[in-house]
mmCIF file of C-alpha atoms in Angstrom:
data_model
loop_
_atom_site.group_PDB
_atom_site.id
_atom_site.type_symbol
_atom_site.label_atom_id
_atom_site.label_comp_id
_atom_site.label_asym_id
_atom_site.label_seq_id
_atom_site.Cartn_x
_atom_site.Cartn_y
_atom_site.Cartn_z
ATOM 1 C CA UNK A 290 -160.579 117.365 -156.738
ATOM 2 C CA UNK A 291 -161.254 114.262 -154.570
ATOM 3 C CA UNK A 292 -157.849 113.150 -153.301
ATOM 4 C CA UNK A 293 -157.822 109.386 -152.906
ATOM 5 C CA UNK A 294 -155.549 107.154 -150.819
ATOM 6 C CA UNK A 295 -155.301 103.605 -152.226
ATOM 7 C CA UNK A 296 -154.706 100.530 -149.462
ATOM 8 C CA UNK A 297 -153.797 97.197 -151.205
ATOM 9 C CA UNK A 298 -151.408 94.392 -150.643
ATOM 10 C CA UNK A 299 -151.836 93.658 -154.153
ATOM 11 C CA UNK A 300 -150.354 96.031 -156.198
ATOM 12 C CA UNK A 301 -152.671 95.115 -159.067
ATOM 13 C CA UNK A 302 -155.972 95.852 -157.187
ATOM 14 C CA UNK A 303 -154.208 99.509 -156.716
ATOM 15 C CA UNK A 304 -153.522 99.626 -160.616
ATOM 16 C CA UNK A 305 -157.197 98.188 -161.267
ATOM 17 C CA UNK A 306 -158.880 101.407 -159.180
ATOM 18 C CA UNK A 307 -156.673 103.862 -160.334
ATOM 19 C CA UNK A 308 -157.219 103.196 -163.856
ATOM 20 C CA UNK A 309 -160.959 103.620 -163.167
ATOM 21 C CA UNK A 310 -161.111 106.245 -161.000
ATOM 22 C CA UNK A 311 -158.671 108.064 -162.934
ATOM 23 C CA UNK A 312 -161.240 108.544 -165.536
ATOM 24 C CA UNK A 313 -163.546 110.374 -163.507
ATOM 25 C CA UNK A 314 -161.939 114.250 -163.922
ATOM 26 C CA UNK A 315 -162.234 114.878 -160.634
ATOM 27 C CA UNK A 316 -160.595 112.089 -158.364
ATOM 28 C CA UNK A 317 -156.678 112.819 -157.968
ATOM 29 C CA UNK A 318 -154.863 109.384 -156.774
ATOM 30 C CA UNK A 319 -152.743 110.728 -154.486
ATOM 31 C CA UNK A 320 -150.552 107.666 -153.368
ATOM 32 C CA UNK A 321 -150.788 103.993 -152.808
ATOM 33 C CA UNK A 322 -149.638 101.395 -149.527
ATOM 34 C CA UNK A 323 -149.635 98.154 -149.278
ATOM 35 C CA UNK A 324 -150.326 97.172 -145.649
ATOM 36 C CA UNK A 325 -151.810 98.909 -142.646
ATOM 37 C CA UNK A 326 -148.576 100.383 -141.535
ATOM 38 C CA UNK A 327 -147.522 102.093 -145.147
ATOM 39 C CA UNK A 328 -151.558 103.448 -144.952
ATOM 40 C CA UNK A 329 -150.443 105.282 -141.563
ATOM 41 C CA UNK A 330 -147.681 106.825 -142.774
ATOM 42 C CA UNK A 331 -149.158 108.124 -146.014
ATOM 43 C CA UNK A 332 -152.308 109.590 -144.452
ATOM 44 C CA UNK A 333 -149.841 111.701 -142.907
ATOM 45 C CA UNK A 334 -147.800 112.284 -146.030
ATOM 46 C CA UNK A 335 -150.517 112.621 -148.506
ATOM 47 C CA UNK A 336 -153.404 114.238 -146.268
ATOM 48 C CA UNK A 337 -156.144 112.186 -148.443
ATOM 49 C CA UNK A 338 -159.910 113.171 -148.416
ATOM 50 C CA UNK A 339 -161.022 109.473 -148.667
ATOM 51 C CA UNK A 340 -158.737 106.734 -148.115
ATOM 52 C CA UNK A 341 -160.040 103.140 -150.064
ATOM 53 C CA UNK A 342 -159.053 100.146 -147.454
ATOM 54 C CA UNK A 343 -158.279 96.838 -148.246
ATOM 55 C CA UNK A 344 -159.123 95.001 -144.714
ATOM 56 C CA UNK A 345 -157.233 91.461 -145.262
ATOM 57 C CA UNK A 346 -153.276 92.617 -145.278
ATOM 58 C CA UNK A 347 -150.556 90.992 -144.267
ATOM 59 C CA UNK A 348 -148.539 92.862 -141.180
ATOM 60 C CA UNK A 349 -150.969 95.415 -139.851
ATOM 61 C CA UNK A 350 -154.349 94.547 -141.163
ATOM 62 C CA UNK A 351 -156.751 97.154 -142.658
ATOM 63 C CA UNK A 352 -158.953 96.769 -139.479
ATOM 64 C CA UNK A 353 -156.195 97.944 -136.951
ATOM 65 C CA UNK A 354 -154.824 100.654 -139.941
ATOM 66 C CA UNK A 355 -158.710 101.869 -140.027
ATOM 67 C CA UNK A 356 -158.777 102.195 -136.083
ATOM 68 C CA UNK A 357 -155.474 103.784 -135.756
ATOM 69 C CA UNK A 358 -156.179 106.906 -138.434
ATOM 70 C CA UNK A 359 -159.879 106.977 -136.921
ATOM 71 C CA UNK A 360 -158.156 108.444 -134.142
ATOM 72 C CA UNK A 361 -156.660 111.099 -135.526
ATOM 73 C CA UNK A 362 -156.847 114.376 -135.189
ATOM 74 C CA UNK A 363 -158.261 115.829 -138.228
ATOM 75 C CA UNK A 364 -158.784 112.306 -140.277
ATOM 76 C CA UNK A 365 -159.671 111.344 -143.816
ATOM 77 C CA UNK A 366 -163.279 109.364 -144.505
ATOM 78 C CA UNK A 367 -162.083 105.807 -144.576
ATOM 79 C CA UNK A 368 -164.167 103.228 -146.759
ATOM 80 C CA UNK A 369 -163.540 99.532 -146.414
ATOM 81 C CA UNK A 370 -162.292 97.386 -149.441
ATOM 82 C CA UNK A 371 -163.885 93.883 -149.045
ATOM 83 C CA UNK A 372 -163.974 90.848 -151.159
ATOM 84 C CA UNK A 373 -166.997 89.335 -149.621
ATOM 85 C CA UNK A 374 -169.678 91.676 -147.823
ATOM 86 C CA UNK A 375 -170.041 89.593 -144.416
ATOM 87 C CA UNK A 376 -171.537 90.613 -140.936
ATOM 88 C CA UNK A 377 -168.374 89.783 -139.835
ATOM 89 C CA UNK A 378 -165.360 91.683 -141.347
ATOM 90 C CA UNK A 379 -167.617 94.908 -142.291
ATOM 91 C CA UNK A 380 -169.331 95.124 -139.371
ATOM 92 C CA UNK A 381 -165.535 95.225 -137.241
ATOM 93 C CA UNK A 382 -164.820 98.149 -139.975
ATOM 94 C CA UNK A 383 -168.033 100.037 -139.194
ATOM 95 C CA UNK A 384 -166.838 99.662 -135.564
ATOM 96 C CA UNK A 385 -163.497 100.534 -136.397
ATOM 97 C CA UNK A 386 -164.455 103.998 -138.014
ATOM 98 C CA UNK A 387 -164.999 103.186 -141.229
ATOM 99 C CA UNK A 388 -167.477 105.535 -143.019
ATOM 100 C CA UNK A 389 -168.949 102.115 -145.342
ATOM 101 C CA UNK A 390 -167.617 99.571 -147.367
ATOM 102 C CA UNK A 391 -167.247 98.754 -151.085
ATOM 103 C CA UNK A 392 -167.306 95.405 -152.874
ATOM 104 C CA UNK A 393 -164.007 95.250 -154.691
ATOM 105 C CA UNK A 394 -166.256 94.039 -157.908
ATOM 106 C CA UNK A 395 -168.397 97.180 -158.172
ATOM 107 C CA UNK A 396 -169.122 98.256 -161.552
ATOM 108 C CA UNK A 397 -166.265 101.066 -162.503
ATOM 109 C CA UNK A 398 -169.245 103.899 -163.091
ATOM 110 C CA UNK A 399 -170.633 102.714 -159.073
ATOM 111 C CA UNK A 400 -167.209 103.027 -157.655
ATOM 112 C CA UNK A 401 -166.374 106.420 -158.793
ATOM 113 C CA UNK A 402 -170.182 107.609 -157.982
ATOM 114 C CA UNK A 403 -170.001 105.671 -154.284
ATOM 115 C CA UNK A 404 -166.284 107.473 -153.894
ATOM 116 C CA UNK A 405 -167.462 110.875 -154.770
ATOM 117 C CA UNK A 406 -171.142 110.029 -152.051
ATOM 118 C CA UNK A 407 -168.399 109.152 -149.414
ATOM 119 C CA UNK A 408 -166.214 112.292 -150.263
ATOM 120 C CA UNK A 409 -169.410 114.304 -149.641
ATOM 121 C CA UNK A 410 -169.725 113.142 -145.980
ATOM 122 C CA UNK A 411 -172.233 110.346 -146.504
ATOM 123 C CA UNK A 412 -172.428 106.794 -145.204
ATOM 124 C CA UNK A 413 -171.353 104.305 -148.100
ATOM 125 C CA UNK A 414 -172.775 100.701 -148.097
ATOM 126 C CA UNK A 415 -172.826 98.757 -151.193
ATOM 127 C CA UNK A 416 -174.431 95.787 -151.667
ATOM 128 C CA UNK A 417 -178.558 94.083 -150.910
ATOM 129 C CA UNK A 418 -176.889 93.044 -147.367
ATOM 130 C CA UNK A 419 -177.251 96.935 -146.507
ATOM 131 C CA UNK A 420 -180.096 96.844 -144.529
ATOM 132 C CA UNK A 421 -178.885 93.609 -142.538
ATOM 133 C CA UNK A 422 -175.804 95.208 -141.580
ATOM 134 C CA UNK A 423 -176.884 98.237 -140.556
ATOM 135 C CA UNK A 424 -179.457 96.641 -138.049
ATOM 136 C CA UNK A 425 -176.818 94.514 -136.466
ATOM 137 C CA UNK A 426 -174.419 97.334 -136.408
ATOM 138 C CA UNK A 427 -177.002 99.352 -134.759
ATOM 139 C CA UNK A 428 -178.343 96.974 -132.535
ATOM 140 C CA UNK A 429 -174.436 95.595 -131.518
ATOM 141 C CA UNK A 430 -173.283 99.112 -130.549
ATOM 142 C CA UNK A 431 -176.196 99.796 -128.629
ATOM 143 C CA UNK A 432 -176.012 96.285 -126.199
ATOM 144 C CA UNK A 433 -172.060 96.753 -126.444
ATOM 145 C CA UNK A 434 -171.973 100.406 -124.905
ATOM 146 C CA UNK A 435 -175.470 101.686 -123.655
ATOM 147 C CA UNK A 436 -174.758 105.008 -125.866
ATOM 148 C CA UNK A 437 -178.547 105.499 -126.274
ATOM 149 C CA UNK A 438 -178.437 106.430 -122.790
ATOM 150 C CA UNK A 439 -176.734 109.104 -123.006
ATOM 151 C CA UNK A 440 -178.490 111.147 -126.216
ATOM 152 C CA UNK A 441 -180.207 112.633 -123.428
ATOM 153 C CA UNK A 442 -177.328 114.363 -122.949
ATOM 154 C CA UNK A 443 -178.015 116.083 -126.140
ATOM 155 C CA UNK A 444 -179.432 119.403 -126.281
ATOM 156 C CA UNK A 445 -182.282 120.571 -128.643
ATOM 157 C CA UNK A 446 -180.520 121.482 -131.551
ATOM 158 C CA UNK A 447 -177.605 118.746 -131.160
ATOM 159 C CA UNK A 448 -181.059 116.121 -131.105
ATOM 160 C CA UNK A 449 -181.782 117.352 -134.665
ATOM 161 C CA UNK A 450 -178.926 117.292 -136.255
ATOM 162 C CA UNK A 451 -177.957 113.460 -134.554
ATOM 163 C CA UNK A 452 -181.588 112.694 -136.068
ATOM 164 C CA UNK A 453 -180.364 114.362 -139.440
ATOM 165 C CA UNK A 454 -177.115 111.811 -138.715
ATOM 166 C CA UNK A 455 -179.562 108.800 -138.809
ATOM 167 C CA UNK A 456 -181.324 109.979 -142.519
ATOM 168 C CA UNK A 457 -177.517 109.687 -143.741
ATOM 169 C CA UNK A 458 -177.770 113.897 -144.424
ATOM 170 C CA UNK A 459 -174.290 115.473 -145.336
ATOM 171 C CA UNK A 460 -173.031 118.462 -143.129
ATOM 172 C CA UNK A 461 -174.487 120.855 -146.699
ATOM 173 C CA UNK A 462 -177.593 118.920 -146.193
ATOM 174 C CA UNK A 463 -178.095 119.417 -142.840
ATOM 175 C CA UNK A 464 -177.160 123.092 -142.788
ATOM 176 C CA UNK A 465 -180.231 123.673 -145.502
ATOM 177 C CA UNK A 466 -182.602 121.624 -143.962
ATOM 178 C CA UNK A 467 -181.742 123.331 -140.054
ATOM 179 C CA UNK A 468 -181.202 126.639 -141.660
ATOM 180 C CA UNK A 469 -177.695 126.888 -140.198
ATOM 181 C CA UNK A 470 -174.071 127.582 -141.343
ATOM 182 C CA UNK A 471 -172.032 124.236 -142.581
ATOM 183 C CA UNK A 472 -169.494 125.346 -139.719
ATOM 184 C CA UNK A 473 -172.008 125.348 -137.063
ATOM 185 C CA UNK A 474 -173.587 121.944 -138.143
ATOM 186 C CA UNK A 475 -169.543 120.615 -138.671
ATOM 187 C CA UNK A 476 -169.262 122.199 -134.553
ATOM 188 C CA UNK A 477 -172.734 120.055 -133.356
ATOM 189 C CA UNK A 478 -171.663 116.668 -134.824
ATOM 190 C CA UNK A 479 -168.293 116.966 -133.343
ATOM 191 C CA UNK A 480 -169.862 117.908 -130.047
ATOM 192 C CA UNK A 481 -172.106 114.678 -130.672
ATOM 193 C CA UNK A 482 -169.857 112.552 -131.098
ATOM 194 C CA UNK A 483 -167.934 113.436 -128.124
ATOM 195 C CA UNK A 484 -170.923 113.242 -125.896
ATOM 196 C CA UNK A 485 -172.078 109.503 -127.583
ATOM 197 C CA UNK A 486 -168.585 108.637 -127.444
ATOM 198 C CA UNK A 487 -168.740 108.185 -130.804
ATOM 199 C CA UNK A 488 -165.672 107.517 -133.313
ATOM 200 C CA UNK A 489 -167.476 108.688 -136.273
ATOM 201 C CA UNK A 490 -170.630 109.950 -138.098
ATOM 202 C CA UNK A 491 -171.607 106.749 -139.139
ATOM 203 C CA UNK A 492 -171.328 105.506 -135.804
ATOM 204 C CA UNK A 493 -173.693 108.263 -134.595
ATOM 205 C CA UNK A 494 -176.071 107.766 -137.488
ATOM 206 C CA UNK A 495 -176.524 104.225 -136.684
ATOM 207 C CA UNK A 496 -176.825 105.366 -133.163
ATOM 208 C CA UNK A 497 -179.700 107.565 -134.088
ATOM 209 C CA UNK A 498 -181.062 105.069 -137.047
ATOM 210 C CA UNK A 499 -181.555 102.626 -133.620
ATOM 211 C CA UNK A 500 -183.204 105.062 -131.657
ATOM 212 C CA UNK A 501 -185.513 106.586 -133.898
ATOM 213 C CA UNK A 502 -186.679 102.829 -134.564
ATOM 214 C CA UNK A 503 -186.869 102.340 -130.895
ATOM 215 C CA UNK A 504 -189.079 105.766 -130.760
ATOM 216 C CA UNK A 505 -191.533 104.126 -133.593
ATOM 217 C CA UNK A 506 -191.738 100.843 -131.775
ATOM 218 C CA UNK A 507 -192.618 102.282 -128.403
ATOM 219 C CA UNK A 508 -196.017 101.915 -127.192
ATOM 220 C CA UNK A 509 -198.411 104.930 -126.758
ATOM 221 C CA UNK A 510 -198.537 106.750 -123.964
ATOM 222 C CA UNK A 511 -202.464 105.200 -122.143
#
């Protein structure tokens, strides 16, 4: 079972996705807030898998609430609730730590199918604005912080999987393609992120995304 945090100041919303995604057999609602601060406390209470973030809350906004359990120690894959997909708001979330966001008008079916892709470690992003986003996401974090200099920092193996990052693979993915144990792959990205300085996979896949379009836009060697 996929255990599912809900995050909504409007109780309504939270009784909207519950009744769909407690059709799905496999999604357990585990509890509901209704700002940023209730969200903190009931990670903690509830210990979610995903957590489904409204980002416009009254009191502590879903944007600070998003930052504050990206830093914790062991914490669940956050996905940003949005009414309107703009660079703006979803692009702070990506920074934030959010693992994607959702359109609060996906079809029932697409919800429960995007909640069970993000469960499974993968970058969610909903909407024909994917593309845009992730380009200014990429290309944001990379004048922001200068982290593509340091994926030289990476070693061999670590390079691979942080390319594997940028396809959008899962850990299980990864593991099959690289021929590894899911706990060794798990022990690389986290050893990734801490050298990129990373908050998050999908941080270091948009890392990677960037600099494997940088790679296919460089000139050949004369």
């Amino acid at each position: 079972m996929i255990r599912v945090l809900l995050v909504d100041d409007d109780p309504l919303v939270c009784a909207h996705l519950r009744t769909i995604l407690g059709t799905s057999g496999d999604v357990d609602i585990v509890g509901e807030a209704y700002d940023g601060a209730e969200a903190l406390d009931a990670v903690t209470r509830y210990r979610p898998d995903v957590v489904l973030m409204d980002l416009r809350m009254p009191g502590v906004d879903g944007i600070t609430a998003i930052r504050h359990i990206a830093a914790l120690r062991e914490p669940p894959i956050v996905v940003a609730l949005t009414t309107f997909d703009t660079d703006h708001h979803v692009i702070r979330a990506l920074q934030a730590g959010a693992a994607g966001f959702l359109l609060k008008s996906t079809p029932p079916q697409d919800l429960i199918g995007l909640v069970r892709v993000a469960a499974g470690g993968h970058t969610v992003l909903s909407g024909a604005t994917t593309r845009r986003l992730l380009n200014a996401a990429a290309g944001r974090q990379a004048s922001q912080d200068g982290r593509l200099t340091l994926i030289g920092a990476l070693t061999r193996r670590e390079r691979e999987v942080f390319d594997c990052l940028g396809e959008g693979l899962s850990n299980a993915e990864i593991a099959r393609r690289l021929n590894l144990s899911e706990a060794t792959v798990k022990g690389h990205v986290s050893r990734i992120l801490v050298k990129l300085d990373c908050p998050n996979r999908t941080r270091a896949g948009l890392l990677a995304q960037h600099a494997m379009l940088g790679r296919a836009t460089a000139p050949a060697a004369p």
